GROMACS .gro file of C-alpha atoms in nm:
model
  450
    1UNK     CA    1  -1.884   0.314   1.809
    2UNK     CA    2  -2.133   0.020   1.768
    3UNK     CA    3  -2.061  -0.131   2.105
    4UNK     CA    4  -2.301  -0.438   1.984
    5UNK     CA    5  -2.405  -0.550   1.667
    6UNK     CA    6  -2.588  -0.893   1.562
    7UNK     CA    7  -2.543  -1.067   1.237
    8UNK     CA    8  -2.765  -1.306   1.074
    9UNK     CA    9  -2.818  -1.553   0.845
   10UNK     CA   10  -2.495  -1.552   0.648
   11UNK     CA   11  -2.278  -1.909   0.564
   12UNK     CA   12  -1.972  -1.877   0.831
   13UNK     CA   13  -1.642  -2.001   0.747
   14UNK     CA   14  -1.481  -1.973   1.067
   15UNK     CA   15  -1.102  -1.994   0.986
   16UNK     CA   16  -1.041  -2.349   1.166
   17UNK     CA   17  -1.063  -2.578   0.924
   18UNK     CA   18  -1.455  -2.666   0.931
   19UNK     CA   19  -1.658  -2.693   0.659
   20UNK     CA   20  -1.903  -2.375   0.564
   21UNK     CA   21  -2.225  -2.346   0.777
   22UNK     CA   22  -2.493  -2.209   0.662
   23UNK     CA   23  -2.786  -1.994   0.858
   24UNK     CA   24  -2.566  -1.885   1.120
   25UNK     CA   25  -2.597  -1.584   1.350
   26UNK     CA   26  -2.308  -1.396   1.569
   27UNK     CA   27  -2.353  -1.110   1.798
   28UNK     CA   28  -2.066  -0.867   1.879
   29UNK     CA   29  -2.072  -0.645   2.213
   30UNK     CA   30  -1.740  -0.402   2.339
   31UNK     CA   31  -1.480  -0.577   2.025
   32UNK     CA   32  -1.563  -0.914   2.100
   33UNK     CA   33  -1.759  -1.237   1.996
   34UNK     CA   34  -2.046  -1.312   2.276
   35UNK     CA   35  -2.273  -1.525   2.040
   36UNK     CA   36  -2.249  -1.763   1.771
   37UNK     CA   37  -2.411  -2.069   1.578
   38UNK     CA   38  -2.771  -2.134   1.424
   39UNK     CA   39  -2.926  -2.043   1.776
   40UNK     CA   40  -2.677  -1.719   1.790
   41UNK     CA   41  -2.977  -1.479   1.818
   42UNK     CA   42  -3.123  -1.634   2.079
   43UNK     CA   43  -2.800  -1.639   2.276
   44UNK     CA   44  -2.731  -1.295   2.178
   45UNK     CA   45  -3.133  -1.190   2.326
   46UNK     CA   46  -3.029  -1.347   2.622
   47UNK     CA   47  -2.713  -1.177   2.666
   48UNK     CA   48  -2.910  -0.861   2.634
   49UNK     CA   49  -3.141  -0.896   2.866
   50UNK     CA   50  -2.829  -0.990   3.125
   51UNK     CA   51  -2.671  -0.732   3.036
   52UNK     CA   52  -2.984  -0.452   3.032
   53UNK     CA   53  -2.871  -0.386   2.665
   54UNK     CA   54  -3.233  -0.201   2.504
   55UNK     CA   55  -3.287  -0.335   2.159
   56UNK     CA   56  -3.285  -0.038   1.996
   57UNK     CA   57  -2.863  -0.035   2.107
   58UNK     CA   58  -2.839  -0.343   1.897
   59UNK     CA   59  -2.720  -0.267   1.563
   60UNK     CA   60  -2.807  -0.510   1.245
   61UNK     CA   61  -2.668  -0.627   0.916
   62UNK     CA   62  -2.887  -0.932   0.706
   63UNK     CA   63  -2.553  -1.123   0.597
   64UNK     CA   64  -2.836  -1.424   0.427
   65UNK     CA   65  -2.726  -1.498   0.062
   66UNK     CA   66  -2.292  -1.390   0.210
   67UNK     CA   67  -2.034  -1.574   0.356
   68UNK     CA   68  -1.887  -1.443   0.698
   69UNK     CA   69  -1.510  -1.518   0.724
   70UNK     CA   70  -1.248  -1.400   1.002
   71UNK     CA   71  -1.074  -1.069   0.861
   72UNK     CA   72  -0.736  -1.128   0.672
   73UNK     CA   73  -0.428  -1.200   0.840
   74UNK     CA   74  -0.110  -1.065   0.621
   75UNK     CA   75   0.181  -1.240   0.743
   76UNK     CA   76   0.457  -1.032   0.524
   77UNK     CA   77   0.399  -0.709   0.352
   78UNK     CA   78   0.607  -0.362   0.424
   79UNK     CA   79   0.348  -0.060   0.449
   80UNK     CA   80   0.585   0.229   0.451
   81UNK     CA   81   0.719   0.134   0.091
   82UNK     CA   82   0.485   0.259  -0.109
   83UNK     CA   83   0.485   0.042  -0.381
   84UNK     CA   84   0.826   0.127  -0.451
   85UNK     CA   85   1.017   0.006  -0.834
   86UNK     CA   86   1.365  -0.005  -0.661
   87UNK     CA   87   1.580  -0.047  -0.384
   88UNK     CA   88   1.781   0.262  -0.502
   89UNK     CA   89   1.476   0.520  -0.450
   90UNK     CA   90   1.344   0.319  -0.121
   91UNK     CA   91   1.696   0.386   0.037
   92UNK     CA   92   1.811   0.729  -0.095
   93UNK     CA   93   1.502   0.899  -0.178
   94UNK     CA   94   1.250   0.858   0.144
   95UNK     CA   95   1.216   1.139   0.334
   96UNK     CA   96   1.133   0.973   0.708
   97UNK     CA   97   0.874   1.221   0.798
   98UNK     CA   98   0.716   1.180   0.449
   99UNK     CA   99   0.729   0.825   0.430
  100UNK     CA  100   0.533   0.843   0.811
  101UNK     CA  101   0.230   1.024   0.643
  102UNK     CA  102   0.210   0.801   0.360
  103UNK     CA  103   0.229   0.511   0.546
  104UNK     CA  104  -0.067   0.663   0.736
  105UNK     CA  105  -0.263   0.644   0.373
  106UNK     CA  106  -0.127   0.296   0.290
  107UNK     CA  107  -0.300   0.158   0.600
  108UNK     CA  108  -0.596   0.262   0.537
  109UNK     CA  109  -0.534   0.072   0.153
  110UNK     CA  110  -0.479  -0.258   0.375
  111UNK     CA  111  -0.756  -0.272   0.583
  112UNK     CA  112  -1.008  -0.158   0.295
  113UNK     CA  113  -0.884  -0.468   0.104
  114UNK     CA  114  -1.025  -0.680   0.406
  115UNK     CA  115  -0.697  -0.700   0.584
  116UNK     CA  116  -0.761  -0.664   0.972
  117UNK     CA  117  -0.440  -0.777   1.071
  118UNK     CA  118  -0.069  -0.802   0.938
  119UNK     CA  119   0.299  -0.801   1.021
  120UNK     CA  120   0.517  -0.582   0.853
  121UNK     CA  121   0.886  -0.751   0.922
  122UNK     CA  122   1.123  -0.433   0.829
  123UNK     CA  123   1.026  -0.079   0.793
  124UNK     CA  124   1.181   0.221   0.650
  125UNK     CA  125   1.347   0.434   0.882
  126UNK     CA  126   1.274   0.184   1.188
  127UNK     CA  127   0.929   0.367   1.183
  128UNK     CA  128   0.697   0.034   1.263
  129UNK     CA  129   0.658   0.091   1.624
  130UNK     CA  130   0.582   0.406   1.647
  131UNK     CA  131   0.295   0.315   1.310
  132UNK     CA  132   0.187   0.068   1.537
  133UNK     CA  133   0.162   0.205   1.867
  134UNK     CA  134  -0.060   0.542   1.663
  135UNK     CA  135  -0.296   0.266   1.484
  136UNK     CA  136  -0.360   0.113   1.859
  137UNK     CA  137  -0.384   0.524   1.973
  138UNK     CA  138  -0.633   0.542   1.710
  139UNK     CA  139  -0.436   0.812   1.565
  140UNK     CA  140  -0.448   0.693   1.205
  141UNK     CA  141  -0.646   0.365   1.134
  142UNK     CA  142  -0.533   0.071   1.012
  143UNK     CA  143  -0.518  -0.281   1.093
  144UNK     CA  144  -0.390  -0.453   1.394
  145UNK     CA  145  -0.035  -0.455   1.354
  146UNK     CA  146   0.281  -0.626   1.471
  147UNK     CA  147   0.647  -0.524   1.315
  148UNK     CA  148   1.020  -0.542   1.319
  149UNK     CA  149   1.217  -0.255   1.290
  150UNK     CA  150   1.493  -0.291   1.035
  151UNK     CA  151   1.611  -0.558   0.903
  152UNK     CA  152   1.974  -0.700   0.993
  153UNK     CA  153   2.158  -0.752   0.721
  154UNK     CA  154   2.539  -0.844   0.715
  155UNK     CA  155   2.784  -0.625   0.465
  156UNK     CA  156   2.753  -0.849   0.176
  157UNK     CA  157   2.389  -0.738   0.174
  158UNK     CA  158   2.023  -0.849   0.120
  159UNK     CA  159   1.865  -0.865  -0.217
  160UNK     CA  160   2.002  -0.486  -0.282
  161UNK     CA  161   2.398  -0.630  -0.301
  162UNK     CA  162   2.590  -0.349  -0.321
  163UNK     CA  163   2.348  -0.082  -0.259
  164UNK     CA  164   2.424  -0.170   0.099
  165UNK     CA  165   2.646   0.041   0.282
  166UNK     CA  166   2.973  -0.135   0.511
  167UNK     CA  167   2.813  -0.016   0.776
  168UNK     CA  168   2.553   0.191   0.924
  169UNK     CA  169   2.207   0.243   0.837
  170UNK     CA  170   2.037   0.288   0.503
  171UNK     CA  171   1.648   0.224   0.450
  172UNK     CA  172   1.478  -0.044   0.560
  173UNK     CA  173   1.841  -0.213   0.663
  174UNK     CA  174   2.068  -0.209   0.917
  175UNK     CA  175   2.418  -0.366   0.851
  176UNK     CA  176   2.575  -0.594   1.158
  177UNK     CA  177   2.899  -0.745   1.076
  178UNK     CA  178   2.979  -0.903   1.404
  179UNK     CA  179   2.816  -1.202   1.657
  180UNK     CA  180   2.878  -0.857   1.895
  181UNK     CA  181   2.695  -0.600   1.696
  182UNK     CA  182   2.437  -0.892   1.601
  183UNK     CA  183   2.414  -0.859   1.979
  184UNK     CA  184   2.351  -0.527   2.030
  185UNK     CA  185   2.153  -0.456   1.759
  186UNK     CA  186   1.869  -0.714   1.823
  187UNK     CA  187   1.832  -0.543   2.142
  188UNK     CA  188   1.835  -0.212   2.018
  189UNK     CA  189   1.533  -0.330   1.828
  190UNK     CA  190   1.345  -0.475   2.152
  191UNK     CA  191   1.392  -0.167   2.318
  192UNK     CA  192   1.252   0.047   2.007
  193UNK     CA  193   0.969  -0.182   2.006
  194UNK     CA  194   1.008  -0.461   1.772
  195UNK     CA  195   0.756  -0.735   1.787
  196UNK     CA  196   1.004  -0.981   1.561
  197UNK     CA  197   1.348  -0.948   1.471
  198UNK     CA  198   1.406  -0.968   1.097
  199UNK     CA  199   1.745  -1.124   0.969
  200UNK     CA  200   1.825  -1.102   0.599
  201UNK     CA  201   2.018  -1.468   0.575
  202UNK     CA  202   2.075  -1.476   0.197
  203UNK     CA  203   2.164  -1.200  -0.031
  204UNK     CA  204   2.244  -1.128  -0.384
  205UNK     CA  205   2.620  -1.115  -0.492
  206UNK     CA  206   2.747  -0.961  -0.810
  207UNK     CA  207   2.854  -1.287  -1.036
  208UNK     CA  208   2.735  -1.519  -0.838
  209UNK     CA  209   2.376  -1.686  -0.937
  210UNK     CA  210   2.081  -1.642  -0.698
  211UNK     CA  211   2.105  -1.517  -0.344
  212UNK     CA  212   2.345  -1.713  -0.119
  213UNK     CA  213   2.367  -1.765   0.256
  214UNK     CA  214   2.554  -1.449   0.410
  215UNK     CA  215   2.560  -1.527   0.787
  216UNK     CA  216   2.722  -1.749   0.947
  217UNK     CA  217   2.595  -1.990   1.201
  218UNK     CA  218   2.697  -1.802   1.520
  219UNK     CA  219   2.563  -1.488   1.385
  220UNK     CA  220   2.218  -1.629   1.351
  221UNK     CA  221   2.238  -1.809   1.696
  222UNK     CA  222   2.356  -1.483   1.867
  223UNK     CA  223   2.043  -1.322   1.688
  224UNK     CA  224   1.787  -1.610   1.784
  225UNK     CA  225   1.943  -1.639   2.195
  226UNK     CA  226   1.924  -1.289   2.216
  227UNK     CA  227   1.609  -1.206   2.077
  228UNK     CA  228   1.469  -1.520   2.258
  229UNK     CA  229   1.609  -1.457   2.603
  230UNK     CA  230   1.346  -1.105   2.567
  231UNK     CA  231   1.063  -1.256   2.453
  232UNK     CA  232   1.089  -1.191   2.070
  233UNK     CA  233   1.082  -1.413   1.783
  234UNK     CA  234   1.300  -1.404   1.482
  235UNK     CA  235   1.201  -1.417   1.108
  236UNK     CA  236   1.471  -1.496   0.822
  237UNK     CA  237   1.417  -1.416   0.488
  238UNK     CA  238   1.599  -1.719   0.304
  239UNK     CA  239   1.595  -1.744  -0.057
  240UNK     CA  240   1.807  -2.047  -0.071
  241UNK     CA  241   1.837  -2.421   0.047
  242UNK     CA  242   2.151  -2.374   0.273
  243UNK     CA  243   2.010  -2.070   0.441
  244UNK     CA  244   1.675  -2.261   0.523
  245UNK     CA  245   1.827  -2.541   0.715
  246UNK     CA  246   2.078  -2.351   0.879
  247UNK     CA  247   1.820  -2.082   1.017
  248UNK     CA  248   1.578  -2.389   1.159
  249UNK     CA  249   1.867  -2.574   1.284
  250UNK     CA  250   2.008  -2.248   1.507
  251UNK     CA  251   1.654  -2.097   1.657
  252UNK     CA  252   1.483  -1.851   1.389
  253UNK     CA  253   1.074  -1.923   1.427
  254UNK     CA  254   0.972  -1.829   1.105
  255UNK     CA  255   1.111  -1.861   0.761
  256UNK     CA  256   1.057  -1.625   0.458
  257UNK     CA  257   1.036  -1.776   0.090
  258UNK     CA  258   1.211  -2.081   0.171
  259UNK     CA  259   1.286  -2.073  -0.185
  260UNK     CA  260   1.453  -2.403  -0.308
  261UNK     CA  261   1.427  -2.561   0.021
  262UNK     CA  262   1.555  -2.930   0.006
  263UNK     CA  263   1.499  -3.257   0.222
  264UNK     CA  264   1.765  -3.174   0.464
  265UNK     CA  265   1.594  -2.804   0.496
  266UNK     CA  266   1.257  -2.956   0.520
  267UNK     CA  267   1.388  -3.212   0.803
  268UNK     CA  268   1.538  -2.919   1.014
  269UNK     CA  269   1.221  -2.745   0.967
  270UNK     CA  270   0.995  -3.019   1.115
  271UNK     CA  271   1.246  -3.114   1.334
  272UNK     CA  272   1.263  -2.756   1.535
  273UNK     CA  273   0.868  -2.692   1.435
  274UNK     CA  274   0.943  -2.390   1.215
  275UNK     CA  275   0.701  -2.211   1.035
  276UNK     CA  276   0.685  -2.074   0.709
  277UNK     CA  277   0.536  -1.769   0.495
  278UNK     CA  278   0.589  -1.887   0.125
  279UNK     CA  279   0.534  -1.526   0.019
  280UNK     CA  280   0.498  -1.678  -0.369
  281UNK     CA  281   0.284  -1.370  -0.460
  282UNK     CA  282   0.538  -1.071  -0.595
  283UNK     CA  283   0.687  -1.414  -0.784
  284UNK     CA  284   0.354  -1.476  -0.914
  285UNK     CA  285   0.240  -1.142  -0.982
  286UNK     CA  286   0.568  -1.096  -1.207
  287UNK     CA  287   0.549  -1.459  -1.374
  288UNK     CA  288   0.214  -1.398  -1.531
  289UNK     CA  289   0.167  -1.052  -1.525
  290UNK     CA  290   0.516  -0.946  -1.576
  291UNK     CA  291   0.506  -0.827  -1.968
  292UNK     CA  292   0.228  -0.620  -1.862
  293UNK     CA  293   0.427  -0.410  -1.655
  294UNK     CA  294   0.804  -0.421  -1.846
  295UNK     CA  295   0.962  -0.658  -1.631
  296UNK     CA  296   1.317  -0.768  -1.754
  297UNK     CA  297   1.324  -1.066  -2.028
  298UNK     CA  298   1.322  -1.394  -1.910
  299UNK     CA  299   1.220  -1.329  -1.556
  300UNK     CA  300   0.894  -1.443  -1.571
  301UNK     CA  301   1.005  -1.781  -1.641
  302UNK     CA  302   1.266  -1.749  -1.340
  303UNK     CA  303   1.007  -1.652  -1.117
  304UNK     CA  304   0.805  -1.978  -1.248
  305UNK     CA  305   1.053  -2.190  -1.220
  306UNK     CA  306   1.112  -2.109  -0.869
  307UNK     CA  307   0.720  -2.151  -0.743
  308UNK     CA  308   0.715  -2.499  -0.908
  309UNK     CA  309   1.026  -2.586  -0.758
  310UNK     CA  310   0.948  -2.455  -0.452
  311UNK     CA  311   0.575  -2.550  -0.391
  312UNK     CA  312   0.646  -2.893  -0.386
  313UNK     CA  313   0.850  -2.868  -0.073
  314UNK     CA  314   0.598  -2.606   0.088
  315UNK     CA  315   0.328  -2.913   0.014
  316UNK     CA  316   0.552  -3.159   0.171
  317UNK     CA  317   0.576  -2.944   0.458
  318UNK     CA  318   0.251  -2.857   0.515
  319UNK     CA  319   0.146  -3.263   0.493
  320UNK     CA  320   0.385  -3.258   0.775
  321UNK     CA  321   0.194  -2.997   0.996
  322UNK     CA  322   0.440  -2.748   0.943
  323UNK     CA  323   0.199  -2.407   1.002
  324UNK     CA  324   0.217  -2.241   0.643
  325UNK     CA  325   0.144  -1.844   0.634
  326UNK     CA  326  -0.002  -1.656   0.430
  327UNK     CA  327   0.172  -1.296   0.283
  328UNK     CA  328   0.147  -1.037  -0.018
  329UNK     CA  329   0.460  -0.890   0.013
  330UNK     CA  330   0.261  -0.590  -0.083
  331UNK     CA  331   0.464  -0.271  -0.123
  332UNK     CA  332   0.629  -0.283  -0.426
  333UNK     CA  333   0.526  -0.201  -0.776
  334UNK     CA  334   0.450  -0.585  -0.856
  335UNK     CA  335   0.212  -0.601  -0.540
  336UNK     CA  336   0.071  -0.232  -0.430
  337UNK     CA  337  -0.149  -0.205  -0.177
  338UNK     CA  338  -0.483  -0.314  -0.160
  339UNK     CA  339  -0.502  -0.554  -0.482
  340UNK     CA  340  -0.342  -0.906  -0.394
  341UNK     CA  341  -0.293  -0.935   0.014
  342UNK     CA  342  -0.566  -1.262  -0.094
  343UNK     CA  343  -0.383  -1.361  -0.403
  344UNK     CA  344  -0.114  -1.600  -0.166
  345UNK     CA  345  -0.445  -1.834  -0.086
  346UNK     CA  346  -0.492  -1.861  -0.473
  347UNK     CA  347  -0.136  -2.001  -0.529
  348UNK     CA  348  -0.180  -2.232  -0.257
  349UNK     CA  349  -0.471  -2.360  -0.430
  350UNK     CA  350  -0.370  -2.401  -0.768
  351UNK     CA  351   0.061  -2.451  -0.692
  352UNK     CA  352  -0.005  -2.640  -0.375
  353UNK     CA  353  -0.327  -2.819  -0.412
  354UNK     CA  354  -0.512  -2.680  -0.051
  355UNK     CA  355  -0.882  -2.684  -0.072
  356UNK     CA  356  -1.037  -2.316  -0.053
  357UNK     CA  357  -1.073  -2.362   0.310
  358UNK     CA  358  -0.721  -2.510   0.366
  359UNK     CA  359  -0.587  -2.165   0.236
  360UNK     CA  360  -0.844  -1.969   0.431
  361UNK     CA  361  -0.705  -2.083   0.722
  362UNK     CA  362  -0.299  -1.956   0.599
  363UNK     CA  363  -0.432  -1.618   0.610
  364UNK     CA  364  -0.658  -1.663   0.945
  365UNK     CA  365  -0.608  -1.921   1.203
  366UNK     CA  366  -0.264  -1.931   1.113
  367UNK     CA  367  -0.161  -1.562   1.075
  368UNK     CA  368  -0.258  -1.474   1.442
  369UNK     CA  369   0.027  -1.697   1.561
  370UNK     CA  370   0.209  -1.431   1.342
  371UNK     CA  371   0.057  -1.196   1.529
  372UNK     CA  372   0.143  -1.347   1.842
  373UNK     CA  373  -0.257  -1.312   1.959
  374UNK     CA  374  -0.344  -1.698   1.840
  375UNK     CA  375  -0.580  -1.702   2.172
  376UNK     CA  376  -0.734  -1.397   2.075
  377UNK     CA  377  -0.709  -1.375   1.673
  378UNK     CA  378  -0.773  -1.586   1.368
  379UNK     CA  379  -1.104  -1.747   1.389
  380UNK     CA  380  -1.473  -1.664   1.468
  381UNK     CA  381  -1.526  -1.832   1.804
  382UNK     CA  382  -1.724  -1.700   2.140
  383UNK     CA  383  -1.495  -1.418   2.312
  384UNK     CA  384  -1.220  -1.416   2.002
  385UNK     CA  385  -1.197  -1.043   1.909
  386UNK     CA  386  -1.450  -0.955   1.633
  387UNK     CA  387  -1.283  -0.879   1.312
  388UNK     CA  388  -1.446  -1.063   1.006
  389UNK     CA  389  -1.579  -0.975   0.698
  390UNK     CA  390  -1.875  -1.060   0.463
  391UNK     CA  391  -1.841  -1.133   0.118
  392UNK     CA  392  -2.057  -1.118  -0.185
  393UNK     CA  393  -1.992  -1.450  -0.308
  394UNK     CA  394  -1.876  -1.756  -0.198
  395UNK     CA  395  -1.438  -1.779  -0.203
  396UNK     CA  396  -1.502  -2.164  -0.151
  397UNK     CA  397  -1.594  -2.196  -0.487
  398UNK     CA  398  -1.377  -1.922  -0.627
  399UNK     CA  399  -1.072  -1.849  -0.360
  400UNK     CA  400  -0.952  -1.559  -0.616
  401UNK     CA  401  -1.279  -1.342  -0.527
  402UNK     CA  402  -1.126  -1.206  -0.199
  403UNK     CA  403  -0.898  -1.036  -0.455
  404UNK     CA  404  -1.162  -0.813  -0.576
  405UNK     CA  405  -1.269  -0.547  -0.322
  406UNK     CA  406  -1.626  -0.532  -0.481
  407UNK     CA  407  -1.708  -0.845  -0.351
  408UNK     CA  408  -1.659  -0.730   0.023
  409UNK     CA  409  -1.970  -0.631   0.150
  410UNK     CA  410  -1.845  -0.516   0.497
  411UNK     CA  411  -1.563  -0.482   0.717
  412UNK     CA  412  -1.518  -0.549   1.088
  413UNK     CA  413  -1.277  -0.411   1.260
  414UNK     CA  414  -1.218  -0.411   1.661
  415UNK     CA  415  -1.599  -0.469   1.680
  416UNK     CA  416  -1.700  -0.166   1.471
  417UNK     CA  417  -1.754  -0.158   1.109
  418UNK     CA  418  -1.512   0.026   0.839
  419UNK     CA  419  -1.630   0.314   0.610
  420UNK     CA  420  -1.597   0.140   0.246
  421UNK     CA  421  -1.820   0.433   0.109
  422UNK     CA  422  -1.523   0.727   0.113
  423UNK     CA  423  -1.272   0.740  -0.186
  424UNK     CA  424  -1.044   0.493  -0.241
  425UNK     CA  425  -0.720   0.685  -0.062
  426UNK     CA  426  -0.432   0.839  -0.294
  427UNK     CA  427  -0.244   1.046  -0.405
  428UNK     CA  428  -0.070   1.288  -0.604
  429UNK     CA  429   0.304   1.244  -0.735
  430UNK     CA  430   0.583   1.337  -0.444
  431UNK     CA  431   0.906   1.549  -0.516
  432UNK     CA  432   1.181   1.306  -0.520
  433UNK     CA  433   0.976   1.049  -0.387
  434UNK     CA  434   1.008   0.780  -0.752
  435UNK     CA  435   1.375   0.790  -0.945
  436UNK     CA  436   1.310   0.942  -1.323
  437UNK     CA  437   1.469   0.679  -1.596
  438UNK     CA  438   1.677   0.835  -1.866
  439UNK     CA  439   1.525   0.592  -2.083
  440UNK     CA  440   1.376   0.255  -2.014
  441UNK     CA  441   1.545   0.074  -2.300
  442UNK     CA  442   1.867   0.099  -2.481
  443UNK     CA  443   1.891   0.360  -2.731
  444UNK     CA  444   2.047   0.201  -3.014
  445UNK     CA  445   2.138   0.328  -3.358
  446UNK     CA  446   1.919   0.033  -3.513
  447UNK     CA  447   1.623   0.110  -3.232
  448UNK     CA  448   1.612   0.466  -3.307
  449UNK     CA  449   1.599   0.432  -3.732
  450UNK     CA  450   1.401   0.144  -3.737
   0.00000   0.00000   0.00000
């Protein structure tokens, strides 16, 4: 371990909202920052010889021409899907011990993509805590990381519909379909280790358009008291302007997607000082990108449609001072790991109109309350914990360049920098891990003599 390290020179953006400053110095000793500013190296010499640290225990890295930033905060991604195509394989074709070890690998993905923190809300086979508790072991590495179990979802079901059992267990979901087994299972959760409570208030229904609210008010309070009453917070993922207001109004502390969120939503939001993780990239992804990878017709103006709509109520809330996260939703197909955990801070810059260092500060300053370490996390200040990167480039004139793992120079994780010279982690196809397609199109008469 490189218990202290001193870096000079670079231009710090320090995740708070300040402008850039360039020529600056910080010095690292045991994880944490001791130094920082123009006269950093001085402060950091001095700290030495307090401290009886030799020079030749002081590691160095010449960040002059880079930026420094704090390391990524992802507020919503799931690491033990594995960029899945469908719910159908996630819930009937995951092995739990298998989809332990390649978690494992996918964290390893994150955190070379410049991701030194996230939350991962639901997990397959409730396996976050124990993921979490091995990272912190230093077991596997990864990122710091805070998670959920499963997420609660009511019979009617999530975004699967009727892939959802009645009852029971399946995946990344656990069906309630009581205020009393809301109960118990929130604090089943806690005692398994959950860091939030995920509920899943909307969900798709055969016939009917969109997802629609699928918990009623008491359920949700019942979730929010008793997750509250031990110290836990409560996510919702709410793809729908009923569901919004009716989570803020009844206690959840952070909303997913918000999709179609309306005045009243937006009033109960500000009201009870929710936040919210927009999550617009796997809608993003899809909308431009989505003939490049098959998607269904038409979708890619759905997905459109709904950022448009939807950014101009996420900008209304965030002129409010409504705290606005920043998430990839990686884990699926549209958003695999390690290629667009930065692409949320684009969207908010071109769909929301925040300056470069607006968005900066979703994924930093903003994703350690997220993390519940907002005192410890988030930005480069004196005795924050030291993980921060240093880019090749400047993302204040081009945001999208945190995208592209080339550009990041170095990693710095719990004080100590990450190995970017092994290979890129992978690997080979899994028996029954992805669902084989008959055929991905219709085989008509006309299609097949064409």
């Amino acid at each position: 371990m490189t218990e202290n390290l001193l870096i000079s020179g670079g231009t710090l953006i320090d995740g708070t909202g300040s402008n850039p400053k360039p020529n600056e110095h910080i010095f690292i000793s045991d994880g944490k920052i001791v130094a920082i500013g123009e006269d950093g190296d001085k402060k950091a010499n001095n700290f030495c010889e307090e401290e009886n640290i030799p020079s030749d225990q002081v590691a160095t890295i010449n960040a002059t021409g880079k930026v420094v930033m704090p390391g990524l905060i992802d507020s919503h991604l799931h690491c033990t899907f594995d960029d899945v195509q469908s719910n159908d394989e996630l819930f009937f074709h995951r092995d739990p011990t298998m989809v332990a070890l390649v978690a494992a690998q996918n964290l390893r993905k994150i955190l070379r993509a410049g991701v030194t923190s996230f939350v991962d809300p639901d997990t397959a086979h409730g396996i976050g805590p124990a993921l979490r508790d091995a990272i912190e072991a230093k077991v596997v590495e990864g990122p710091r990381m805070k998670t959920g179990v499963q997420a609660l979802l009511t019979a009617v079901g999530g975004t699967a519909g009727r892939l959802i059992p009645d009852e029971g267990t399946v995946g990344y979901a656990q069906v309630v379909n009581s205020k009393d087994e809301v109960i118990k299972w929130v604090r089943r959760h806690i005692k398994y280790g959950a860091d939030w409570i995920k509920i899943h208030a909307t969900g798709s229904i055969p016939g009917k358009p969109g997802e629609l609210l699928v918990w009623n008010r008491e359920e949700i309070k019942a979730a929010c008291q008793t997750a509250h009453e031990l110290s836990v917070p409560v996510m919702a993922h709410c793809r729908g302007a009923e569901s919004v207001r009716v989570c803020a109004e009844e206690g959840v502390d952070l909303i997913l997607h918000a999709s179609f969120m309306d005045e009243s939503g937006l009033e109960a939001i500000c009201e009870n000082q929710v936040s919210i993780c927009p999550t617009f990239t796997f809608l993003a992804n899809l909308a431009d990108f989505g003939s490049k990878v098959a998607a269904s017709p038409g979708m890619e103006d759905i997905f459109r449609g709904e950022i448009e709509q939807t950014a101009k109520m996420i900008r209304k809330a965030y002129d409010n001072g409504v705290r606005i996260l920043s998430g990839s939703e990686s884990g699926f197909a549209l958003t695999p790991y390690g290629h667009w955990h930065a692409r949320e801070m684009q969207v908010f810059v071109e769909d929301l109109g925040l300056t470069p260092v607006e968005a900066i500060e979703t994924a930093t300053k903003n994703g350690a309350w997220a993390m519940q370490l907002d005192d410890q996390l988030g930005t480069l200040e004196v005795g924050k914990l030291a993980d921060l990167l240093i880019i090749d480039g400047d993302p204040i004139a081009d945001i999208s360049i945190l995208n592209d793992k080339t550009k990041i120079n170095t990693i710095i994780s719990r004080g100590e920098q990450v190995d970017l010279d092994s290979l890129w982690p992978s690997h080979e196809p899994i028996a029954g891990w992805k669902v084989g397609n008959w055929a991905n199109e219709i085989l008509t008469w006309d299609k097949a003599y064409e």
